[in-house]
XYZ file of C-alpha atoms in Angstrom:
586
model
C 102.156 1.681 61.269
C 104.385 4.496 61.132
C 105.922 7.073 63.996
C 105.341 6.219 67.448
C 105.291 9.126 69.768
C 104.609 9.748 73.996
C 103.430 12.554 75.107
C 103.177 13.897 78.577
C 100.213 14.933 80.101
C 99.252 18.674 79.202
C 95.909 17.830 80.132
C 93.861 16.546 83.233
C 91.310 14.536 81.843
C 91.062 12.676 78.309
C 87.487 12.139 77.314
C 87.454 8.913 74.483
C 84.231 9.911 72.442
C 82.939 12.633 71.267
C 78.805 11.929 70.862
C 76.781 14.085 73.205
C 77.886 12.344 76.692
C 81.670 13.031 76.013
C 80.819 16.823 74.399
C 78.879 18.161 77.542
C 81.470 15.859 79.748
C 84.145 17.958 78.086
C 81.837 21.081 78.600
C 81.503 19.984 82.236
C 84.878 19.849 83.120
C 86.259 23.184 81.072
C 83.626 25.813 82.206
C 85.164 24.264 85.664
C 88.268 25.399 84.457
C 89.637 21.912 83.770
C 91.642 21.314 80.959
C 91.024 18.473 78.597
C 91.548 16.444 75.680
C 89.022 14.827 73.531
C 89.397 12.411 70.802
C 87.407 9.881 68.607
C 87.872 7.892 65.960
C 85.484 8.911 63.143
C 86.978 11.468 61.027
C 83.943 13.787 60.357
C 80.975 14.521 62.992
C 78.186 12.714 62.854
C 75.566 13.994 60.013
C 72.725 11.384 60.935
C 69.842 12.344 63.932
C 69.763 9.133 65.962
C 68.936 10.491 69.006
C 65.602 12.999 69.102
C 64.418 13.791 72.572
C 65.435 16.422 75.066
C 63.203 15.649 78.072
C 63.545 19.207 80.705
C 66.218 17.662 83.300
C 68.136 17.438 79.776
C 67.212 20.711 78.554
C 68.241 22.481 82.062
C 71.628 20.625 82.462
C 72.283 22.082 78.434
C 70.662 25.486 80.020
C 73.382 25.307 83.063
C 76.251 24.951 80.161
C 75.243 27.925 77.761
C 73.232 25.803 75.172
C 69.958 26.818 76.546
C 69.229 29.587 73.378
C 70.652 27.206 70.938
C 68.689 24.274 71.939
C 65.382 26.248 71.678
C 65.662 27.349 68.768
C 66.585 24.172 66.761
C 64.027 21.642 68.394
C 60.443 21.450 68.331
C 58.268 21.738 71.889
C 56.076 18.527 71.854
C 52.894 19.488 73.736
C 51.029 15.912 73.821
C 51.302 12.158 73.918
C 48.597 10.618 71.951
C 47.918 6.511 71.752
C 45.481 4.516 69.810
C 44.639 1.226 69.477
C 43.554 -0.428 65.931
C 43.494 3.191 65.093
C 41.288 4.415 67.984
C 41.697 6.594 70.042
C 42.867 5.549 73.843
C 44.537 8.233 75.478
C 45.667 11.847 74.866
C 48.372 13.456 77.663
C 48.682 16.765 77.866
C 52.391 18.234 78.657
C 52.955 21.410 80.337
C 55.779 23.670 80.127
C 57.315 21.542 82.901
C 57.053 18.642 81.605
C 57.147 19.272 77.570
C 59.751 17.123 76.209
C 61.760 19.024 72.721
C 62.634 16.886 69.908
C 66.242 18.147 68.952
C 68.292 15.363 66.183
C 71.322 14.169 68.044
C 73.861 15.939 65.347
C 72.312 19.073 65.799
C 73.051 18.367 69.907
C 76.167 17.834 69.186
C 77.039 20.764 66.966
C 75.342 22.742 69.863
C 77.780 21.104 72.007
C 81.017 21.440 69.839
C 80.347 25.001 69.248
C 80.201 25.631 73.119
C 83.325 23.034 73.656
C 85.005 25.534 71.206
C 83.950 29.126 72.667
C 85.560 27.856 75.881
C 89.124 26.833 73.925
C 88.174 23.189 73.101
C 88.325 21.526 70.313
C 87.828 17.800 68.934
C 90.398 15.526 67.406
C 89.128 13.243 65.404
C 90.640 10.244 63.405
C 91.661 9.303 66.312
C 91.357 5.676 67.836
C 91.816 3.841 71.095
C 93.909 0.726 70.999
C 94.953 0.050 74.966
C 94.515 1.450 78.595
C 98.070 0.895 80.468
C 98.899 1.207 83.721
C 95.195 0.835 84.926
C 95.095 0.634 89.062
C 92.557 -2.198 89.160
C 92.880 -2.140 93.026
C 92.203 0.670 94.341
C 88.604 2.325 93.921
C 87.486 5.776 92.155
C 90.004 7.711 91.657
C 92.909 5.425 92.328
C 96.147 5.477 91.073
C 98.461 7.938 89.578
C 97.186 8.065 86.015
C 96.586 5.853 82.885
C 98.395 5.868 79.506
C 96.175 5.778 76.140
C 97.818 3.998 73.307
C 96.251 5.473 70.068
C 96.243 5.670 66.572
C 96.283 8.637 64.432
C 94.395 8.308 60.790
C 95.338 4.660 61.010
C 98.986 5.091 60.863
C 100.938 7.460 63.333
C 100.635 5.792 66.952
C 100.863 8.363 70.246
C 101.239 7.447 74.027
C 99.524 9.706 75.935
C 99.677 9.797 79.468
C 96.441 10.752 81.085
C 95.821 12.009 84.769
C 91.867 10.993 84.199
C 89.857 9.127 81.006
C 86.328 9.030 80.589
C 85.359 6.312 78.069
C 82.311 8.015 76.130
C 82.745 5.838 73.002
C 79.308 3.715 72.440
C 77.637 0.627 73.209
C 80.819 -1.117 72.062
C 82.986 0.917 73.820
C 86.677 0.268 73.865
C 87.669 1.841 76.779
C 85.417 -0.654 78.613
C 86.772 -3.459 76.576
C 90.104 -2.251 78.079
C 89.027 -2.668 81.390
C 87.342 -5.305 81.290
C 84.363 -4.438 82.433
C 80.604 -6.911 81.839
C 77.654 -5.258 79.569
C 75.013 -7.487 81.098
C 71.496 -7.748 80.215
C 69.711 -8.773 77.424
C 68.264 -8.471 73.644
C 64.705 -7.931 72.444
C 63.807 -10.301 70.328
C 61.965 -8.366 67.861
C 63.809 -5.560 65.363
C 62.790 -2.026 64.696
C 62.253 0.273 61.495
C 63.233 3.828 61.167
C 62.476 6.183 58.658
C 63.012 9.659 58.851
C 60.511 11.360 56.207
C 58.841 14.380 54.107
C 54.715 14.020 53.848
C 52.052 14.527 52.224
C 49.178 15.159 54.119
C 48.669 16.515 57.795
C 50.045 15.672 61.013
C 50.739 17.649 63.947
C 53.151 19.556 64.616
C 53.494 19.108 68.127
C 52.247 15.745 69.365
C 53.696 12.396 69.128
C 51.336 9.695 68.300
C 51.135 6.066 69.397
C 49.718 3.257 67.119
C 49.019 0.114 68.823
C 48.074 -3.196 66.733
C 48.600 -6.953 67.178
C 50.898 -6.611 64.066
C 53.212 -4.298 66.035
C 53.322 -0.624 67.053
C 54.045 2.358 64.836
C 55.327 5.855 66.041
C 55.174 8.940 64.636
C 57.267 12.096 66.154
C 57.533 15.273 64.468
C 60.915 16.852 63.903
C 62.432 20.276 62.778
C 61.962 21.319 59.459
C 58.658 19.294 58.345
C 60.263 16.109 59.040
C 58.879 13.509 60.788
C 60.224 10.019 62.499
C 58.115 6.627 61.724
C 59.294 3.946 64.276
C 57.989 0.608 63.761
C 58.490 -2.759 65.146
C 59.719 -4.771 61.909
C 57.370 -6.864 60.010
C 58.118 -10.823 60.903
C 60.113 -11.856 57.782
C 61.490 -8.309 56.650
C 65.215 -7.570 56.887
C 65.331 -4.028 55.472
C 64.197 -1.235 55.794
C 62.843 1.173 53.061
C 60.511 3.841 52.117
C 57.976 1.711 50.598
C 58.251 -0.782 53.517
C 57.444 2.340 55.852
C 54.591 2.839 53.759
C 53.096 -0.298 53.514
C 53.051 0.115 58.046
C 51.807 3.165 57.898
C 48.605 2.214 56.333
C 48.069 -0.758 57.956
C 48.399 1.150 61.125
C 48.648 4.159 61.042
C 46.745 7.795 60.506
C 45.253 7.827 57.307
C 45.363 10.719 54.481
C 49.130 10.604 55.146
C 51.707 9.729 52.337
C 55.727 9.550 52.733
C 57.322 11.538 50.036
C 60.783 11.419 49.814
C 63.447 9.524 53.086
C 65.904 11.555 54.968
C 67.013 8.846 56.670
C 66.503 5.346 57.690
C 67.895 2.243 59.545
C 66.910 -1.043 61.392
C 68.273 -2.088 64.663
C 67.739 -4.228 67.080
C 67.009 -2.998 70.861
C 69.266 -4.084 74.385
C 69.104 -3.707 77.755
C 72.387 -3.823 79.037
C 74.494 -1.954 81.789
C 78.023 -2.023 82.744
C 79.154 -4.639 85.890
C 81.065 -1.456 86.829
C 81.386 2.354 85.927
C 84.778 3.013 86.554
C 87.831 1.438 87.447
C 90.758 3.688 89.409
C 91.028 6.526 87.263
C 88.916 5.505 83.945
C 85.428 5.999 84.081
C 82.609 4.862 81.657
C 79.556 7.285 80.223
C 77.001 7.415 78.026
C 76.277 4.398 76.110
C 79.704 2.668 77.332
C 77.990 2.353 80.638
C 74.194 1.645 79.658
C 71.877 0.912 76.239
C 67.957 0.294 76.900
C 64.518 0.417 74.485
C 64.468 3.695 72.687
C 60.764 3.654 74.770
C 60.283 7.203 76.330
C 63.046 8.937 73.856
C 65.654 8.365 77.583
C 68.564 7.596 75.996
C 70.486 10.607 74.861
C 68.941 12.439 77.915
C 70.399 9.276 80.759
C 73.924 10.004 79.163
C 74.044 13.789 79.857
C 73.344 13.191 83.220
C 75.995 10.884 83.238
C 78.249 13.868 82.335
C 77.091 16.586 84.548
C 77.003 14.013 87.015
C 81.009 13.103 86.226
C 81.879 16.118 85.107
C 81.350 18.468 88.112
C 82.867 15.394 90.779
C 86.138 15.116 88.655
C 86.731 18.780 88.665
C 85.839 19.576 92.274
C 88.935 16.560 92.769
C 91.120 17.972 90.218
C 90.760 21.164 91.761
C 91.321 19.920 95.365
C 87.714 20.996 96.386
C 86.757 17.629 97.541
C 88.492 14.176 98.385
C 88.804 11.475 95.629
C 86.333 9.192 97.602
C 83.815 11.617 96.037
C 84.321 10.090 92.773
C 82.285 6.562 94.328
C 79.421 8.132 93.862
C 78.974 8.736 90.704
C 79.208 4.905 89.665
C 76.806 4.565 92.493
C 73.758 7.057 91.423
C 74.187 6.856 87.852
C 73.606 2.732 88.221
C 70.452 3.425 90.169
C 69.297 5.811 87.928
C 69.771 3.805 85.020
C 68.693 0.496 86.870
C 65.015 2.677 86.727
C 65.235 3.743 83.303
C 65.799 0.543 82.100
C 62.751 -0.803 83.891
C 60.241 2.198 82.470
C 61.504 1.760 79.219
C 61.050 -2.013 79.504
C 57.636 -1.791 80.485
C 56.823 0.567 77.661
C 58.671 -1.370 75.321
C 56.496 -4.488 76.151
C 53.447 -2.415 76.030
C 54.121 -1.516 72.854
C 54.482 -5.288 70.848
C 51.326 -7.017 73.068
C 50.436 -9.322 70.630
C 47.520 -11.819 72.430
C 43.868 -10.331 72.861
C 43.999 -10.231 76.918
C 47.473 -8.313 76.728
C 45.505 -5.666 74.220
C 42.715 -5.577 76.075
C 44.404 -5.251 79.290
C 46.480 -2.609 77.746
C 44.342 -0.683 76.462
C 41.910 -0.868 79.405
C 45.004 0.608 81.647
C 45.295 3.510 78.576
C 41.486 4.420 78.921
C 42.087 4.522 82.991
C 44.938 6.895 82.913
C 43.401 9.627 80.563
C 40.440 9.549 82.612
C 41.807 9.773 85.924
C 44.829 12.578 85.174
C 47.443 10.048 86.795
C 49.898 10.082 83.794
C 50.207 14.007 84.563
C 50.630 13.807 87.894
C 52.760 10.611 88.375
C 54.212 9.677 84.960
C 55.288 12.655 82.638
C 57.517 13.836 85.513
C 59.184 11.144 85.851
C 59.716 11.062 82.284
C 60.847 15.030 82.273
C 63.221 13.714 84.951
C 61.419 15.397 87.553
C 61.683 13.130 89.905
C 65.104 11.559 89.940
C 66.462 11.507 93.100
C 69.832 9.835 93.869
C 69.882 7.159 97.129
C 70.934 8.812 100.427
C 73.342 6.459 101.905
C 74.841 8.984 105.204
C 72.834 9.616 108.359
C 74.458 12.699 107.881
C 72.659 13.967 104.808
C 68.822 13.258 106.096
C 67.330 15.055 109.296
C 67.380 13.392 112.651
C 64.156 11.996 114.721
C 60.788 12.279 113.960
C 60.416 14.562 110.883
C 57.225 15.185 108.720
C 59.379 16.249 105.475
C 60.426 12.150 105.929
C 57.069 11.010 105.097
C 56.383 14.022 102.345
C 59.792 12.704 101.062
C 57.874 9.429 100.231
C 55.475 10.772 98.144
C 55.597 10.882 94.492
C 56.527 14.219 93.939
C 57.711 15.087 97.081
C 61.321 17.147 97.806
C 64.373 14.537 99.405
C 67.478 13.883 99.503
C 69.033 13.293 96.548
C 66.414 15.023 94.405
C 66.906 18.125 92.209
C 66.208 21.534 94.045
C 63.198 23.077 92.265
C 63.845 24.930 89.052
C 61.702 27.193 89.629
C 63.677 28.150 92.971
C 67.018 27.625 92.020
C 66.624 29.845 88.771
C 65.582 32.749 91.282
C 68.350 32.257 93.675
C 71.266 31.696 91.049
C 71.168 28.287 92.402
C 71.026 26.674 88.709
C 71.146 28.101 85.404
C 73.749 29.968 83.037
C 75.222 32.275 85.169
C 75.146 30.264 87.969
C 78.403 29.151 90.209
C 79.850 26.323 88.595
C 82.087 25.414 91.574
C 79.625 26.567 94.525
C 77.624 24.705 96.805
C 74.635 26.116 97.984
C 73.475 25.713 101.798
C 69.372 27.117 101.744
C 68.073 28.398 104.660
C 64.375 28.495 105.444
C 62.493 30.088 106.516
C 65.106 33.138 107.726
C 65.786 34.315 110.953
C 68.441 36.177 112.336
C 69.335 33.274 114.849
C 68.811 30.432 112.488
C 70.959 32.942 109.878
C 74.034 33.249 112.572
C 74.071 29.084 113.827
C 74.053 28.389 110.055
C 75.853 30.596 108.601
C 79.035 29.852 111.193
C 78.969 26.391 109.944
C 78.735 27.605 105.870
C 81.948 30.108 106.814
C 84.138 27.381 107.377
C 83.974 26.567 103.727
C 85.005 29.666 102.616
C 83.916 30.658 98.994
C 82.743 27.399 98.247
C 79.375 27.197 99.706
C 77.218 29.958 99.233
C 74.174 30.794 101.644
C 70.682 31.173 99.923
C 67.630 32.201 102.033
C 63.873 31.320 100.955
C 61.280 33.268 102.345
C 58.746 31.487 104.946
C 55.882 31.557 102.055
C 58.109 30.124 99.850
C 60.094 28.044 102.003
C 56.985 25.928 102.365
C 55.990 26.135 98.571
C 59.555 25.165 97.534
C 59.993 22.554 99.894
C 57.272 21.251 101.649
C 59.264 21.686 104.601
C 57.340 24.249 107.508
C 60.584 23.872 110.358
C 63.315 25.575 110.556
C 65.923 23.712 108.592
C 68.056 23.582 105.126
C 69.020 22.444 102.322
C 72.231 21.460 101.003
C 72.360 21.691 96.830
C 75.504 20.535 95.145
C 76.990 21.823 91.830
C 74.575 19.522 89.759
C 71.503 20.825 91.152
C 70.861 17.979 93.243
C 70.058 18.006 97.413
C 73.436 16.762 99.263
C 71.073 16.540 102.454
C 68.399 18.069 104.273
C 68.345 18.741 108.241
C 66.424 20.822 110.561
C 67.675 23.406 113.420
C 69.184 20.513 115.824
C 70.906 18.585 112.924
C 73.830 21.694 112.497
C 76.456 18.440 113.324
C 75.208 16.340 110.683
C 75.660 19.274 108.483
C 79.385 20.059 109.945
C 79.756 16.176 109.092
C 78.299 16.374 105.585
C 80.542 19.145 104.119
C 83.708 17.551 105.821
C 82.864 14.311 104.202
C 82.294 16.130 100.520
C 84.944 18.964 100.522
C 88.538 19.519 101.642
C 89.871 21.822 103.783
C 90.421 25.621 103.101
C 93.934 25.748 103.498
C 94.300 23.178 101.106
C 92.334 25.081 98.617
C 94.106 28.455 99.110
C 96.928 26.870 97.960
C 96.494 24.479 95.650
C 95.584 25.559 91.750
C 93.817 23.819 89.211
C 95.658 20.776 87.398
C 98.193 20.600 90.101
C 96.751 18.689 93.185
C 97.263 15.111 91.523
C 100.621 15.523 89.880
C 98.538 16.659 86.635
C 99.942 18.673 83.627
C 99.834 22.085 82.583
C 97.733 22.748 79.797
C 94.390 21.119 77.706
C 92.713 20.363 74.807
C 89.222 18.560 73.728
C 88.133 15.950 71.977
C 84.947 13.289 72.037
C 83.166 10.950 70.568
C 79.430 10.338 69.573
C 76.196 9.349 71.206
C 73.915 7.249 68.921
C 70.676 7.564 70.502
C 67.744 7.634 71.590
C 66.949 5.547 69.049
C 70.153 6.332 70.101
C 71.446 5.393 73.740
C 70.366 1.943 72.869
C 70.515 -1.160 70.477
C 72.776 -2.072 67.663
C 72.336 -0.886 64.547
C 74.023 -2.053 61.345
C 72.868 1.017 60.114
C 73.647 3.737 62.328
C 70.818 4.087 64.587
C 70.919 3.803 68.476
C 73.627 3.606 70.271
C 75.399 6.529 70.099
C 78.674 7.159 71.389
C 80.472 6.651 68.067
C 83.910 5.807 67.992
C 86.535 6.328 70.262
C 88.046 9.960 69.738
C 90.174 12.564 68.552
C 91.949 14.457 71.418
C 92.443 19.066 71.529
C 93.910 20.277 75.079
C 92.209 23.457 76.265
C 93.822 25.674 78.647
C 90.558 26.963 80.004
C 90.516 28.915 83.207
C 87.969 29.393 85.297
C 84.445 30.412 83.327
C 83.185 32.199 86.311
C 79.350 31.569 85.800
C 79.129 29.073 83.820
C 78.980 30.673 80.455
């Protein structure tokens, strides 16, 4: 190996990975004016779709970032979930615009997402590899320590030591960032493999609708994709070890539509499915994302979706520290709601996944029994399809201070499927028409909502929110909408942090809890005034980008000796950006 080099930290975060979680972590962090360096190992970007589906909490964290546009226009709007059993019909769910999941192939997402990592000064370095973590404060917790150095490998031969105030390991199911540390991938392995071909056809399908065929023999799926392509996903036939486009067509008519031919493959692969989650998600000042942290059934199309809410969820914490806008301790929580989050994933997609390969008569006929049930009764609409739009994700409240003293009726509304809590998102709907969430939206700025308005309510409130100077921002909801938004009829409000989510909710007589609340999530003012960007932690000066890739969704999860699944490719190629602050989030 040839020159060996250390450089000092011009940077305050390096992201290892550049797949879709380490992209929009990058993104994150340098529309938040934080400057970064991405790397990863493989020397061109990924050319191969993994990854398809962009469920809506996906599509509005890409909105919040600038890739709404792009996003629309290169994916396809699924309208309906179809399922059939020995080739009849079950069930047939209907989504609605709030619910409608797009089908987008992971390299386009992360073109989308380079493109947008460039236009705010980023870039990605790639041949680029991660051989060792030093200096690693395994001690303290979050956010511990005064930095890390990366050991790494240029185009397997010049070596670099980079110190790092912050690394996010974004680099794939076989991550070596959380080799580095250490760190357990528990769970387990299906024992079954999967087929994937990627195909042109002869004959008609829809355009819009995924189907689901359901046979003792296995299942087969069909999804539609942009430009007259379309995904068959199969469980693989008991003695087959490849995959190919004759194989896909022998499955397809077994089970299968019929009048339907596969012409010519775009792509294809066989893998093997996990369910496995990291012991921890970080460790001092090196934190895990993506699939580093978590790979599950490609059941529900969650994968690539779970690992960009891993990065909004990092990405807006570790700037609001680097900036001195809130304490380190803030950083505990993101190991904390990302594990619960993903502890529920992997259970839906586990129960779909099983659902999918019932083999015995009673498991059909109890299957398909359930199927008949839910289309006549409209409960997948109501209860299911959120969830899997990410609707109703809501991260554990764990303060006194963030829920509403005594007796309250939102409490028991807060129970209900469906109904607004802590930890939940705010309403789209709501925070698009208060510049609460998308593009131009704050980046940086909490938002305290008041409803309904008064003048009194305005001035108790309102003293408390002044405190915080620029950094919360006071939102009032009319009484009609108040109720509609919130399901709330008191007088009381709503805290929303930068991600969109509820920090807590309290009523007129719960002002302390709120005084307690911000003091617990951001610094003081003074401190703020003073204090610029990169410099509160002993960090560096300037930035640059660089990341690694997400295998999927059919690509958050499995192996693959073909490249299917788990996405975070390889660890990455590095690019400091100087960024400033991008004002509204453009």
């Amino acid at each position: 190996m040839g020159d060996k080099t250390r450089t000092a930290a011009g940077f305050d975060v390096l992201v290892v990975g550049a797949g879709p979680s380490g992209l929009l972590t990058a993104v994150e962090l340098m529309r938040r004016g934080i400057r970064v360096r991405v790397i990863d190992r493989a020397p061109q970007p990924s050319t191969t779709p993994k990854a398809l589906s962009v469920w809506p909490r996906a599509l509005d964290i890409l909105e919040d970032a600038g890739l709404g546009d792009g996003v629309r226009a290169e994916s396809v709007r699924i309208s309906r979930l179809s399922y059939f059993s020995e080739r009849t019909p079950l069930a047939s769910f209907a989504l609605d615009e709030d619910s409608a999941c797009r089908v987008l192939p992971q390299h386009v997402t992360e073109r989308l997402l380079a493109e947008r990592l460039a236009a705010l000064g980023g870039k990605v370095e790639r041949g680029v590899r991660l051989l060792a973590l030093e200096g690693v404060d395994f001690r303290g917790g979050p956010g511990a320590g005064e930095g890390v150095t990366a050991v790494v490998e240029h185009d397997g031969a010049r070596l670099e030591r980079i110190f790092a105030p912050y690394v996010v390991g974004a680099d794939g199911a076989g991550s070596a960032v959380r080799g580095q540390l250490g760190i357990g991938f528990q769970g387990s392995t299906y024992e079954m493999a999967f087929a994937l071909v990627d195909a042109r056809i002869e004959g008609e399908l829809p355009p819009d609708e995924c189907l689901f065929y359901q046979t003792p023999s296995g299942a087969l799926v069909v999804v539609p994709m942009p430009g007259g392509v379309f995904r068959f996903l199969s469980v693989m036939p008991r003695g087959r070890g490849e995959v190919s486009l004759e194989l896909m067509r022998e499955i397809l008519r077994e089970r299968g539509p019929r009048g339907v031919r596969l012409t010519e493959a775009v792509w294809q692969a066989v893998f093997r499915v996990h369910a496995r989650h990291a012991s921890d998600f970080s460790v001092g000042r090196v934190f895990l994302a993506g699939d580093a942290a978590h790979v599950h059934s490609p059941a529900g199309g969650q994968g690539m979706n779970n690992g960009l809410q891993d990065a909004q969820n990092l990405g807006w914490k570790l700037a609001a520290v680097i900036r001195n806008e809130s304490p380190a301790a803030l950083l505990a929580g993101y190991g904390a709601e990302r594990s619960e989050a993903t502890r529920q994933i992997v259970r839906d997609t586990d129960l779909q996944t099983r659902a999918w390969v019932a083999g015995s008569r009673a498991a059909v006929l109890a299957r398909d029994t359930a199927f008949r049930l839910l289309d006549r009764t409209g409960v997948v609409s109501r209860f299911y399809t959120p969830v899997m739009a990410g609707r109703r994700l809501a991260y554990p409240a764990g303060r006194v201070t963030q829920r509403p003293s005594g007796p309250a009726g939102c409490r028991v509304r807060g129970r209900i499927p469906g109904g607004l809590k802590e930890g939940a998102v705010f309403p789209r709907r709501h925070a698009l028409a208060h510049g609460i969430g998308g593009p131009g939206a704050d980046p940086h700025a909490w938002v305290l909502v008041l409803a309904p308005p008064s003048a009194a309510w305005r001035g108790e409130a309102g003293r408390v929110a002044a405190g915080y100077g620029g950094l919360v921002r006071t939102v009032e909801l009319r009484r009609g909408e108040s109720a509609l938004a919130t399901g709330c009829r008191s007088a009381g409000y709503w805290l929303v942090r930068p991600d969109g989510h509820i920090a807590a909710h309290g009523h007129r007589a719960d002002l302390g809890r709120l005084e307690a609340e911000l003091k617990s999530v951001l610094t003081g003012e003074e401190t703020r005034r003073n204090t610029k960007p990169g410099k509160s932690a002993g960090l560096g000066e300037s930035g640059d980008l660089g990341e690694s890739g997400d295998l999927g969704d059919l690509g958050e999860s499995g192996e693959s000796a073909s490249p299917v699944e788990h996405g975070e490719g390889a660890a990455g190629a590095g690019v400091l950006t100087g960024g400033g602050r991008a004002g509204g989030g453009t």
